[in-house]
Short mmCIF file of C-alpha atoms in Angstrom, two decimals:
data_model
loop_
_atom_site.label_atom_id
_atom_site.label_comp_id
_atom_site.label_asym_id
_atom_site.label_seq_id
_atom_site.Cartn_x
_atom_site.Cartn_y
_atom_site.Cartn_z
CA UNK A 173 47.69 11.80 -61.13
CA UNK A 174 49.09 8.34 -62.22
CA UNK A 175 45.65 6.60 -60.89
CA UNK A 176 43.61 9.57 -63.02
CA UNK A 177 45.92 8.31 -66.46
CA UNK A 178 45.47 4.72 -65.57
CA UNK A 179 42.18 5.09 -65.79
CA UNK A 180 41.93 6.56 -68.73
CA UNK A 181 43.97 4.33 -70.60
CA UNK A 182 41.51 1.52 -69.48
CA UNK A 183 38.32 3.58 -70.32
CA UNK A 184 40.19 3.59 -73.95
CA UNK A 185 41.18 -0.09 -74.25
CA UNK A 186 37.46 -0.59 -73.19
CA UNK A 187 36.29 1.37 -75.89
CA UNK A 188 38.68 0.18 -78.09
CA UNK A 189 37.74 -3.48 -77.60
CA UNK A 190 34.29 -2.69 -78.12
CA UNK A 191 33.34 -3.70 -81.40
CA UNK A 192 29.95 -4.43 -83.21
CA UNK A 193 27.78 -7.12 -82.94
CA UNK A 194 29.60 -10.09 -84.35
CA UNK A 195 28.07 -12.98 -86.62
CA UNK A 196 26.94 -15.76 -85.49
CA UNK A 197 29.06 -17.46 -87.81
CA UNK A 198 32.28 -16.44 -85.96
CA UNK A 199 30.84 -16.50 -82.44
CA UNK A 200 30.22 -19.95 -83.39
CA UNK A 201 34.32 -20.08 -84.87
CA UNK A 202 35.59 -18.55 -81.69
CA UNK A 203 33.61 -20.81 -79.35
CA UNK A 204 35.33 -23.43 -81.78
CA UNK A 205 38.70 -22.24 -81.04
CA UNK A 206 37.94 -21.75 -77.49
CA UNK A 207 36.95 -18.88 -76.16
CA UNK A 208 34.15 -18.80 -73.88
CA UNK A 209 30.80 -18.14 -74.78
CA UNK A 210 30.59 -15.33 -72.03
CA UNK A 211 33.91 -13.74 -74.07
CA UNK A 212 32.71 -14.37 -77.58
CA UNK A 213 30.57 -11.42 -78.47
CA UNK A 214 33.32 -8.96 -77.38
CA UNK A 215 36.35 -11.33 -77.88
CA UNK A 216 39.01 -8.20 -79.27
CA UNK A 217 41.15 -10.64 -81.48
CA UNK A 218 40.53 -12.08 -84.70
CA UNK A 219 42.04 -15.66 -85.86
CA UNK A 220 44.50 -16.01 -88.28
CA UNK A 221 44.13 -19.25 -89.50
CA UNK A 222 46.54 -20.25 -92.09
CA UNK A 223 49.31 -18.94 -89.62
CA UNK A 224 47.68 -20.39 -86.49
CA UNK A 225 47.53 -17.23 -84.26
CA UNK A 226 45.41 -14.31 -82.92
CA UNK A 227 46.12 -11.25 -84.59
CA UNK A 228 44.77 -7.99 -84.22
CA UNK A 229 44.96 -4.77 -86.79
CA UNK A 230 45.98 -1.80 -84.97
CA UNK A 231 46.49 1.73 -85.80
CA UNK A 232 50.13 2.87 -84.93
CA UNK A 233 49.62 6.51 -83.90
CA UNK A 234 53.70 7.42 -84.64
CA UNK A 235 52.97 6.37 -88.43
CA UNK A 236 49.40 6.91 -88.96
CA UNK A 237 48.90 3.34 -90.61
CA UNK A 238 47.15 0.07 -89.49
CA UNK A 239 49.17 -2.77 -88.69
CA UNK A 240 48.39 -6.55 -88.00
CA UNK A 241 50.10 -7.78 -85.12
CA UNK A 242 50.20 -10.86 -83.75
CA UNK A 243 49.42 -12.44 -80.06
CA UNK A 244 50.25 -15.74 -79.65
CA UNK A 245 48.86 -19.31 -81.10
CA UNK A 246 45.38 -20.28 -81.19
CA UNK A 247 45.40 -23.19 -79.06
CA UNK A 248 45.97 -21.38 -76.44
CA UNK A 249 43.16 -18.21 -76.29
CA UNK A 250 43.85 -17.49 -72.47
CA UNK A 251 47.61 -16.58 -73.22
CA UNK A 252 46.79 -14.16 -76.09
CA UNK A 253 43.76 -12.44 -74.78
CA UNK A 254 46.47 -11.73 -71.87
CA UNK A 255 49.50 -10.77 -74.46
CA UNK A 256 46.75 -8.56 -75.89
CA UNK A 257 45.88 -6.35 -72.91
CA UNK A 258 49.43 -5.99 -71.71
CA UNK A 259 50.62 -4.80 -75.00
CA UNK A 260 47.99 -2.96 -76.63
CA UNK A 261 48.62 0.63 -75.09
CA UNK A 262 52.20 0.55 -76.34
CA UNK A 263 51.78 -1.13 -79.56
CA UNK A 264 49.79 1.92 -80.24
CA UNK A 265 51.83 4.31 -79.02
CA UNK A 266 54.59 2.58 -81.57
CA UNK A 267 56.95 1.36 -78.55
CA UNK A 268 57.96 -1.85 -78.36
CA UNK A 269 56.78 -3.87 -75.09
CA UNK A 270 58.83 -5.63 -72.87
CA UNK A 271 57.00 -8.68 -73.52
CA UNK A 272 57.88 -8.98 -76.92
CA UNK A 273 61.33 -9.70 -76.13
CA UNK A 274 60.74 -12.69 -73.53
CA UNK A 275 60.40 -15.80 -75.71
CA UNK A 276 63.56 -14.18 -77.57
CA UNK A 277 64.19 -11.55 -80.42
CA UNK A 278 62.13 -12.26 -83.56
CA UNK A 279 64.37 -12.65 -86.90
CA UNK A 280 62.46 -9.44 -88.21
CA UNK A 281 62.84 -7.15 -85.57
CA UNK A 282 66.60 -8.06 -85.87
CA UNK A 283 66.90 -7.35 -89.15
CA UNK A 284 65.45 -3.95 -88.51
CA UNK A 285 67.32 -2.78 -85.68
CA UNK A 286 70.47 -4.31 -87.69
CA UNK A 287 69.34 -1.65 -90.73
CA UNK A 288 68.27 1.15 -88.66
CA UNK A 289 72.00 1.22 -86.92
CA UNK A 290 73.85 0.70 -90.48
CA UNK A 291 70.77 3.61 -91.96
CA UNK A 292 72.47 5.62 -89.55
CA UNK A 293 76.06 5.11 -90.74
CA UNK A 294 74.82 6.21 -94.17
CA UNK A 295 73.22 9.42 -92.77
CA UNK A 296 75.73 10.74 -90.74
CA UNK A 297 77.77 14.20 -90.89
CA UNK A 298 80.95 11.92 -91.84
CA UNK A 299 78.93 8.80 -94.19
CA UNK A 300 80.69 5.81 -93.07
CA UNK A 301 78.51 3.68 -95.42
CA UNK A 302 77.48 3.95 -98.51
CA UNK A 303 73.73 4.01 -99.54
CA UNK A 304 74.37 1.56 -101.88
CA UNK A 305 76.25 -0.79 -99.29
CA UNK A 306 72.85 -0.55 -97.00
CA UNK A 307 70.96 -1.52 -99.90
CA UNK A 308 73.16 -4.50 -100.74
CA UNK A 309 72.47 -5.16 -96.65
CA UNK A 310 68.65 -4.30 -96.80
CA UNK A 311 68.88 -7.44 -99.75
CA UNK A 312 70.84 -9.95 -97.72
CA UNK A 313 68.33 -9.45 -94.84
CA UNK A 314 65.48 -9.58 -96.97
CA UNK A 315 66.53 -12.78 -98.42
CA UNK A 316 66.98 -14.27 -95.08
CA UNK A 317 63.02 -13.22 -93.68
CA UNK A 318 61.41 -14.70 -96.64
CA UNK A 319 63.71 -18.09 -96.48
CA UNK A 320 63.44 -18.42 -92.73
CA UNK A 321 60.20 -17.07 -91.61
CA UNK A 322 60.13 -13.42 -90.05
CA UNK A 323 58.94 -14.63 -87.24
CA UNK A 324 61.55 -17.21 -86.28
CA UNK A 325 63.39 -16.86 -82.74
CA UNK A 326 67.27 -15.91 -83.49
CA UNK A 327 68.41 -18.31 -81.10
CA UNK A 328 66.52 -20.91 -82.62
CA UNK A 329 68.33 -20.92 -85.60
CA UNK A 330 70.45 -23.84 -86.17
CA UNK A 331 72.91 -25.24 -88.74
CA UNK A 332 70.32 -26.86 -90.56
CA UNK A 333 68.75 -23.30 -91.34
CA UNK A 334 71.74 -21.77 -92.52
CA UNK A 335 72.29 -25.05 -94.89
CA UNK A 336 68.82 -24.46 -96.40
CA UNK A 337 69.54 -20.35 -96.91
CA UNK A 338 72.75 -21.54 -98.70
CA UNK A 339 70.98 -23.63 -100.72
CA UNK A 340 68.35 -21.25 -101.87
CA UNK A 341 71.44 -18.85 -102.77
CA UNK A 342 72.12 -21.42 -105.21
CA UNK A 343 69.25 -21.63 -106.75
CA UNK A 344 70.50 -17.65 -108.41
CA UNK A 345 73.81 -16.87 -107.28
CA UNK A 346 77.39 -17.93 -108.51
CA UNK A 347 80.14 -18.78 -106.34
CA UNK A 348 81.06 -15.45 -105.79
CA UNK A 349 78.11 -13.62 -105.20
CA UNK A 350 77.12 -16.72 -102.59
CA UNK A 351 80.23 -15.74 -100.71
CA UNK A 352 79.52 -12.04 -100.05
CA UNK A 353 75.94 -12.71 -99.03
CA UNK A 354 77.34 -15.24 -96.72
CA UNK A 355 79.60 -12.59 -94.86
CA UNK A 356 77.10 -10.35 -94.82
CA UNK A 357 74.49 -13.01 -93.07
CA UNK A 358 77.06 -13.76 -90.82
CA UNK A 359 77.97 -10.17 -89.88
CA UNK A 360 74.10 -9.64 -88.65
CA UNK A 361 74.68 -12.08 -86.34
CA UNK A 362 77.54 -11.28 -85.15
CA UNK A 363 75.84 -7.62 -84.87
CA UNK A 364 72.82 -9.62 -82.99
CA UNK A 365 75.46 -11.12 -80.11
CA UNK A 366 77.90 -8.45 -79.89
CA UNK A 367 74.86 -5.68 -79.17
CA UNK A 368 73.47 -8.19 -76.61
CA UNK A 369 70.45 -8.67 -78.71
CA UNK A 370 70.74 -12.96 -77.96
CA UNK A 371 72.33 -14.66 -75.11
CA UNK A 372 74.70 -16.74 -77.19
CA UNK A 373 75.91 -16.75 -80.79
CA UNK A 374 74.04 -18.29 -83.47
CA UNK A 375 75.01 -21.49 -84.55
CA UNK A 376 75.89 -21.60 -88.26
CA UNK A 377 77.27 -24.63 -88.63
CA UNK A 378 79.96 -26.09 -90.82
CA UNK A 379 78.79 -25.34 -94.38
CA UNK A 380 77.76 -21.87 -94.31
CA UNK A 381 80.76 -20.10 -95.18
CA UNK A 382 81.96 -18.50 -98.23
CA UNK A 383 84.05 -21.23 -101.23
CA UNK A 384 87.40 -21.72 -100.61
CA UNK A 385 89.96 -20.12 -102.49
CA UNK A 386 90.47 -23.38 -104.44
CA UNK A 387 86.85 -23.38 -105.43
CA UNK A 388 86.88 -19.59 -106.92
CA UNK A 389 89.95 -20.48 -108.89
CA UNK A 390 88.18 -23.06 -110.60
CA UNK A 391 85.64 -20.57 -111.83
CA UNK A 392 87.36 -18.05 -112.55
CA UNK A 393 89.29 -20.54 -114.72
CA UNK A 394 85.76 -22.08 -115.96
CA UNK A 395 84.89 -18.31 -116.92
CA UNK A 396 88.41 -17.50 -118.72
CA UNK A 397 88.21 -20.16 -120.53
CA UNK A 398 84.50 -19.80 -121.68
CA UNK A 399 85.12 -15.92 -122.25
CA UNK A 400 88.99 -15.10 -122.36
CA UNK A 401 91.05 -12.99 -120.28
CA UNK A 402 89.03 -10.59 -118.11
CA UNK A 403 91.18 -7.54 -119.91
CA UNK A 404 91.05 -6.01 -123.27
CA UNK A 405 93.77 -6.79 -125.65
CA UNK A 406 95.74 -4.02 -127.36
CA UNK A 407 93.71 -4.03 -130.95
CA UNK A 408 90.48 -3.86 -128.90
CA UNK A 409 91.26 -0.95 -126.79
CA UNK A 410 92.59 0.86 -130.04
CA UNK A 411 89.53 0.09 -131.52
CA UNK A 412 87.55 1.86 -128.43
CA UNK A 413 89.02 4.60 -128.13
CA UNK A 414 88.95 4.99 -132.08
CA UNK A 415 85.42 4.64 -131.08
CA UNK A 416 84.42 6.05 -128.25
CA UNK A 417 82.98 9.40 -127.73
CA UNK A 418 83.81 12.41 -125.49
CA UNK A 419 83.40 12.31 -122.53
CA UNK A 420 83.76 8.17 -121.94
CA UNK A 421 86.88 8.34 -124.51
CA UNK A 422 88.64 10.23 -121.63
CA UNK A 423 86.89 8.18 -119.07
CA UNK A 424 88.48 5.10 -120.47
CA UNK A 425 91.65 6.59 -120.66
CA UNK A 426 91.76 7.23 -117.39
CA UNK A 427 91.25 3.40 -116.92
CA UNK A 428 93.92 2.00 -118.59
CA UNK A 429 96.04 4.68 -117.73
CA UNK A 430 95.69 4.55 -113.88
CA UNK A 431 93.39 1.88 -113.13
CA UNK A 432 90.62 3.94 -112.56
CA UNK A 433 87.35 2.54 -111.55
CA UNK A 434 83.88 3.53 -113.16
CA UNK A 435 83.36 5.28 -109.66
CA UNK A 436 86.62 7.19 -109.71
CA UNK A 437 86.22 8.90 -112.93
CA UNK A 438 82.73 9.62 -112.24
CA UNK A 439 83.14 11.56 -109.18
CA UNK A 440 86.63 12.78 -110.25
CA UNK A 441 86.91 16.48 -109.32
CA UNK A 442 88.86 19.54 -110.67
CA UNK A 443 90.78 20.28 -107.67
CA UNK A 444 92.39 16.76 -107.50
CA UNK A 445 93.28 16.82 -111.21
CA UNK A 446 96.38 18.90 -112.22
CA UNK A 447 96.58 19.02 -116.19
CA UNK A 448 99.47 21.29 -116.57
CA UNK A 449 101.91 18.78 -115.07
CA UNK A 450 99.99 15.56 -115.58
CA UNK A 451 99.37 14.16 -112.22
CA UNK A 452 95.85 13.05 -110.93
CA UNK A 453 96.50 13.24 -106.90
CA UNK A 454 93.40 11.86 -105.21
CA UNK A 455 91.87 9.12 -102.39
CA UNK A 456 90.59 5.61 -103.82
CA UNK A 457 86.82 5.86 -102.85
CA UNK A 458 86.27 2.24 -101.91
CA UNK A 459 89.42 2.06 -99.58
CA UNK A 460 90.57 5.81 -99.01
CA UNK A 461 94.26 4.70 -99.90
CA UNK A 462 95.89 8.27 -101.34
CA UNK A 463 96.45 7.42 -104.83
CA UNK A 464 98.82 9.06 -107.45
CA UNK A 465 99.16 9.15 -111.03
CA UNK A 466 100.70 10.39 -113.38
CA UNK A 467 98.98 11.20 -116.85
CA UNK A 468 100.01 10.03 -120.37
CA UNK A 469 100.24 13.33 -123.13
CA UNK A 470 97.04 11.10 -124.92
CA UNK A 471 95.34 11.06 -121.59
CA UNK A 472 95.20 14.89 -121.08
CA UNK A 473 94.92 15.44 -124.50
CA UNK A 474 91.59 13.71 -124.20
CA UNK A 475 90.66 15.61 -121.09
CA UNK A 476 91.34 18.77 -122.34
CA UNK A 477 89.20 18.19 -125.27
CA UNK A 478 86.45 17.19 -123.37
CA UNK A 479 86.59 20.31 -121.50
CA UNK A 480 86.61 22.17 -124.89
CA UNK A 481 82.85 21.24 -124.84
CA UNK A 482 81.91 20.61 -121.07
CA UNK A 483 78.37 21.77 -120.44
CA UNK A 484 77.65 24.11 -117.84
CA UNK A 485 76.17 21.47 -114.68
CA UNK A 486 72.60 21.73 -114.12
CA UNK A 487 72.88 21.90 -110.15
CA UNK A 488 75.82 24.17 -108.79
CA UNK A 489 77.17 21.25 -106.48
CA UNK A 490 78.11 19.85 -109.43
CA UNK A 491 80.01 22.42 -110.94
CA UNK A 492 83.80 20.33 -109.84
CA UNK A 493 83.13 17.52 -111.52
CA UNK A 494 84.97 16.68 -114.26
CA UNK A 495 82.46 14.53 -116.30
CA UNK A 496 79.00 15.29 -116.68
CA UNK A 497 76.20 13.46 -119.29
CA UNK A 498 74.30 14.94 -121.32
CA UNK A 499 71.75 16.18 -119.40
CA UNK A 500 74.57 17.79 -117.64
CA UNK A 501 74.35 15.56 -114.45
CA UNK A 502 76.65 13.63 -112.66
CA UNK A 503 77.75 10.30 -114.14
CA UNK A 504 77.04 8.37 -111.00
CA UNK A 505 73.51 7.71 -109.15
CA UNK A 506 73.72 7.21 -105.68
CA UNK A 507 70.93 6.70 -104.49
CA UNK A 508 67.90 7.70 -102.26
CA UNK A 509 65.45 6.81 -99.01
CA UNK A 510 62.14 7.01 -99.74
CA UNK A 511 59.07 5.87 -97.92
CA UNK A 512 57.11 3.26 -99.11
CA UNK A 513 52.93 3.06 -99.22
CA UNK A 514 53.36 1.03 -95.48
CA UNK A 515 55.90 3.91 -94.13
CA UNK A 516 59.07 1.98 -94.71
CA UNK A 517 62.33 3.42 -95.76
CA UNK A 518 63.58 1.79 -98.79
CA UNK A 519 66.81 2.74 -100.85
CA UNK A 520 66.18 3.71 -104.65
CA UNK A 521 67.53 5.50 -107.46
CA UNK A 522 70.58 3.42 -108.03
CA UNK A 523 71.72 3.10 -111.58
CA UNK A 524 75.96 3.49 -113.31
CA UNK A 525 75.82 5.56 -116.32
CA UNK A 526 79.48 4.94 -116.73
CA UNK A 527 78.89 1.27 -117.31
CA UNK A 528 75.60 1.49 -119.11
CA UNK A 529 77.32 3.65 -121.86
CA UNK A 530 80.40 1.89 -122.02
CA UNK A 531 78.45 -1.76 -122.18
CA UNK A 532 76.40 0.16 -125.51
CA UNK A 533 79.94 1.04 -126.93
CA UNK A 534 80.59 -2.43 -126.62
CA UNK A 535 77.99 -4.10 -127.69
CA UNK A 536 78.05 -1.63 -130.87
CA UNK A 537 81.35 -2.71 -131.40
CA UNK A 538 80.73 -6.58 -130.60
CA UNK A 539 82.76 -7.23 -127.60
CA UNK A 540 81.59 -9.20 -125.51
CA UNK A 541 81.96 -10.57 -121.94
CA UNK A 542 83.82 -7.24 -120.37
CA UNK A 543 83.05 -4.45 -118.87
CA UNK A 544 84.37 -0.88 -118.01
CA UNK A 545 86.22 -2.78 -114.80
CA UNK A 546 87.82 -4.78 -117.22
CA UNK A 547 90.33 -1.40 -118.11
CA UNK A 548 91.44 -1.80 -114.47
CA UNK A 549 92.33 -5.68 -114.82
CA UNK A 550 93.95 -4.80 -117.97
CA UNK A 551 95.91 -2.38 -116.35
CA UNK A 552 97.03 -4.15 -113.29
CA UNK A 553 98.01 -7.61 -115.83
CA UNK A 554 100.17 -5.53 -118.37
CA UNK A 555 101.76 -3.38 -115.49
CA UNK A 556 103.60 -6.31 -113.84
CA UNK A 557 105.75 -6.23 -116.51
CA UNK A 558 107.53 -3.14 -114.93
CA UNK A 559 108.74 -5.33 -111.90
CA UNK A 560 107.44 -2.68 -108.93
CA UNK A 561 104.83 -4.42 -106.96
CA UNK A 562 104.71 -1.30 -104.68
CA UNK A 563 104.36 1.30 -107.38
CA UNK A 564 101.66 -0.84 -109.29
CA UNK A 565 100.14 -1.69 -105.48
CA UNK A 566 100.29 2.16 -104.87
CA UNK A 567 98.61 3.23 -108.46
CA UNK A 568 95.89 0.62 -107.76
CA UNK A 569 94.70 2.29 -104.28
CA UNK A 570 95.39 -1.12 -102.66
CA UNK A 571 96.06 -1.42 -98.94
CA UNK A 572 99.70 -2.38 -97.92
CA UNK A 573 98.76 -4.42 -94.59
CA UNK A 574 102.53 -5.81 -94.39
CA UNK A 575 104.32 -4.64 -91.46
CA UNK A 576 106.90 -3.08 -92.97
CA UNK A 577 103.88 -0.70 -94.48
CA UNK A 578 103.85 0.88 -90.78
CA UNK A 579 107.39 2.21 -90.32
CA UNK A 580 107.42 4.03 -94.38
CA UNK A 581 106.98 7.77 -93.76
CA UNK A 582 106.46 9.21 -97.29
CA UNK A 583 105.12 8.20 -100.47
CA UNK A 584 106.80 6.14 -103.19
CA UNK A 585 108.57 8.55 -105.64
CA UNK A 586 107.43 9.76 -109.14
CA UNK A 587 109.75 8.18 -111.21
CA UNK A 588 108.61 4.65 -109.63
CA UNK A 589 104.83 5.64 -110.60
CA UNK A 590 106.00 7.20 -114.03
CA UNK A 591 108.35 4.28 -114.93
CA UNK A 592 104.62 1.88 -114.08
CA UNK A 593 102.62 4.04 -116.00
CA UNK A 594 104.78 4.52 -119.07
CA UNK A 595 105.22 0.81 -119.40
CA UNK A 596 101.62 0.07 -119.57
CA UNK A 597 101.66 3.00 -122.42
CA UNK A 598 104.62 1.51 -124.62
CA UNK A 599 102.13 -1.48 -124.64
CA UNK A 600 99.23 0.23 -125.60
CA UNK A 601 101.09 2.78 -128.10
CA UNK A 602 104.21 1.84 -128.91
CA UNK A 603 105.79 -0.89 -131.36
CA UNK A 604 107.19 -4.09 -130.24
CA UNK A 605 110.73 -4.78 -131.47
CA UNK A 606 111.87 -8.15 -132.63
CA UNK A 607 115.31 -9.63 -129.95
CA UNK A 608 118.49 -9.39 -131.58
CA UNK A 609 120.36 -12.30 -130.15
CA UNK A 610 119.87 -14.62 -127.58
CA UNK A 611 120.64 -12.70 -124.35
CA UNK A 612 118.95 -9.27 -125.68
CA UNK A 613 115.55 -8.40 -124.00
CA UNK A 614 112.30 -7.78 -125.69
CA UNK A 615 112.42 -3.61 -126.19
CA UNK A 616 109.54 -1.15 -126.64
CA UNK A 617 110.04 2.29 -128.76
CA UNK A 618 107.72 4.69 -127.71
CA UNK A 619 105.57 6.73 -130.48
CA UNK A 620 105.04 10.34 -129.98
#
């Protein structure tokens, strides 16, 4: 039975290799290259010659589509022709040979296994990745193929590599932005060695890392002085919410009262919201800390004017969200996999209504250099004043990693949060009393 199949997988290659009569223009280049005379006519492989190999189009039968693969340099026609016939049959079939892996794993086909493992994160019953955190990852690893060649053996790579992908990051990137890409280059390496994909860990050198802590403090310095405080001051938020129409005016409400992100109010659901006695009792998305907060009488007064005039949603999965736009969708995109024209997932559909809306506000308005995060900066800056680093910490959705975070039992109580909260609203609403006397403290008088 086996001898039967092998046969028939050699009359195919036979016919496959067949091919018509060739020119005698590229006998002539083959002979050039190499090949023998004898092999010329029916030579299988065609040379690629700004990237000095043989190549050959096949049709992958899993897909459907033609694909060029390659077989090894052109110097050295013996070697290919022989890389050819022992790969062909699964190369076809759309498995990878064994063969492929023994001068080492290419740069691309790392960079696709990497992405097919994290795809599957995003896909799963329990996501534990977002789609847009694969896309940020599908970028990082596209950036690396074009700078250092798709073909390039991982364990080739060498510090001198990595200095010339950091340096192309700086031809578009500020110092921030270089340092995430960096840890993300570095984790699909790491991935690479610790899934035995190379023998030894990549070599990145001493410059590829991500600036020192000393080095982002003199930007964001550079920036606050170029552009202010990364915060709103008191007249401007006034001047917003004066402004600002349902539903953002109770989205950025939300913000200054709690923190929230553009995220958290736009997948903010009914059953974590409790109007009646003002608390908002839900997860941060981005870290899963439980967050809770209580809500200012202008903050639900908002809300529940909003909800005067909610739309019915358009889909019914939507029907516990809070916010929805005007075409009575969610305020948040998430995202998509698609194929493309060559078969090949790619991630679309992004876009953040939250922030495009609030940027127009803005812009209508003539403030500049901020953005709908800036609520939460504003927030955590004017809450310090209320001298509870654990309230503000817990309010914020930040992670305690101290020790002492491990042997607390319960949650911090509500006159801690409320005593944050209402602090950050005598700045916003109330009036600021003049000292009488040296030793008497700044007061606040609340309004309403």
């Amino acid at each position: 039975m086996a001898s039967k199949s092998n046969s028939t997988a050699r009359r195919k290659t036979a016919k496959r290799d067949k091919r018509k009569q060739k020119s005698p223009e590229m006998v002539k280049k083959l002979i050039a290259l190499g090949v023998p005379s004898a092999l010329a006519d029916d030579w299988p492989l065609t040379p690629h010659l700004a990237g000095k190999r043989w190549c050959k189009k096949l049709k992958v039968e899993a897909t459907g589509k033609h694909k060029v693969f390659y077989f090894g340099s052109l110097d050295n026609w013996q070697a290919a022709h022989d890389k050819y016939k022992a790969e062909v049959d699964d190369l076809i079939a759309g498995r990878t040979p064994e063969s492929r892996d023994a001068d080492g794993m290419r740069l691309l086909d790392l960079v696709n296994k990497f992405l097919h493992v994290k795809r599957a994160l995003v896909e799963a019953i329990e996501p534990t990745l977002t789609l847009r955190s694969w896309y940020d990852l599908h970028q990082t690893c596209q950036r690396i193929v074009d700078v250092l060649g798709k073909d390039r053996i991982v364990e080739s790579l060498n510090p001198a590599d990595f200095e010339k992908l950091l340096a192309d990051y700086g031809k578009t990137w500020k110092a921030v932005r270089v340092g995430n890409e960096v840890n993300r280059a570095r984790g699909i390496f790491k991935y690479a060695f610790e899934s035995d994909l190379v023998k030894s860990p990549v070599h990145f050198g001493p410059s590829f890392k991500r600036p020192t802590r000393k080095t982002l403090r003199k930007l964001k310095a550079k920036q606050r002085a170029e552009h202010g405080p990364r915060m709103f001051t008191r007249e401007e938020l006034r001047t917003i919410l004066d402004a600002a129409p349902q539903p953002l005016k109770a989205m950025v409400m939300l913000g200054i009262n709690g923190g929230f992100h553009n995220m958290d109010v736009a997948t903010l659901r009914f059953a974590v919201m409790d109007l009646d006695r003002g608390w908002i009792d839900f997860a941060r998305g981005k870290t899963g800390v439980d967050r809770r907060t209580p809500l200012w009488p202008e903050t639900i007064e908002s809300i529940k004017a909003w909800l005067a005039v909610r739309p019915e949603p358009k889909s019914p999965e939507d029907a516990q969200l809070v916010f929805l736009t005007k075409t009575r969708r969610p305020w948040h995109r998430l995202g998509r996999f698609e194929n493309d024209d060559k078969g090949r997932a790619i991630a679309i559909g992004f876009s953040n209504p939250v922030s495009q809306a609030f940027r127009v506000l803005l812009d209508n308005l003539g403030i500049n250099g901020r953005n709908f995060l800036a609520l939460r900066h504003g927030f955590r800056t004017i809450a310090r004043g209320a001298k509870d680093r654990e309230a503000i910490d817990s309010l914020m959705g930040h992670i305690d990693a101290s020790q002492a975070a491990e042997y607390i039992e319960d949650g911090l109580p509500d006159e801690r949060l409320l005593a944050v909260t209402e602090y950050v609203r005598n700045w916003l609403f109330g009036e600021q009393v003049e000292p009488k006397g040296e030793k008497t403290k700044p007061q606040l008088r609340v309004v309403g």
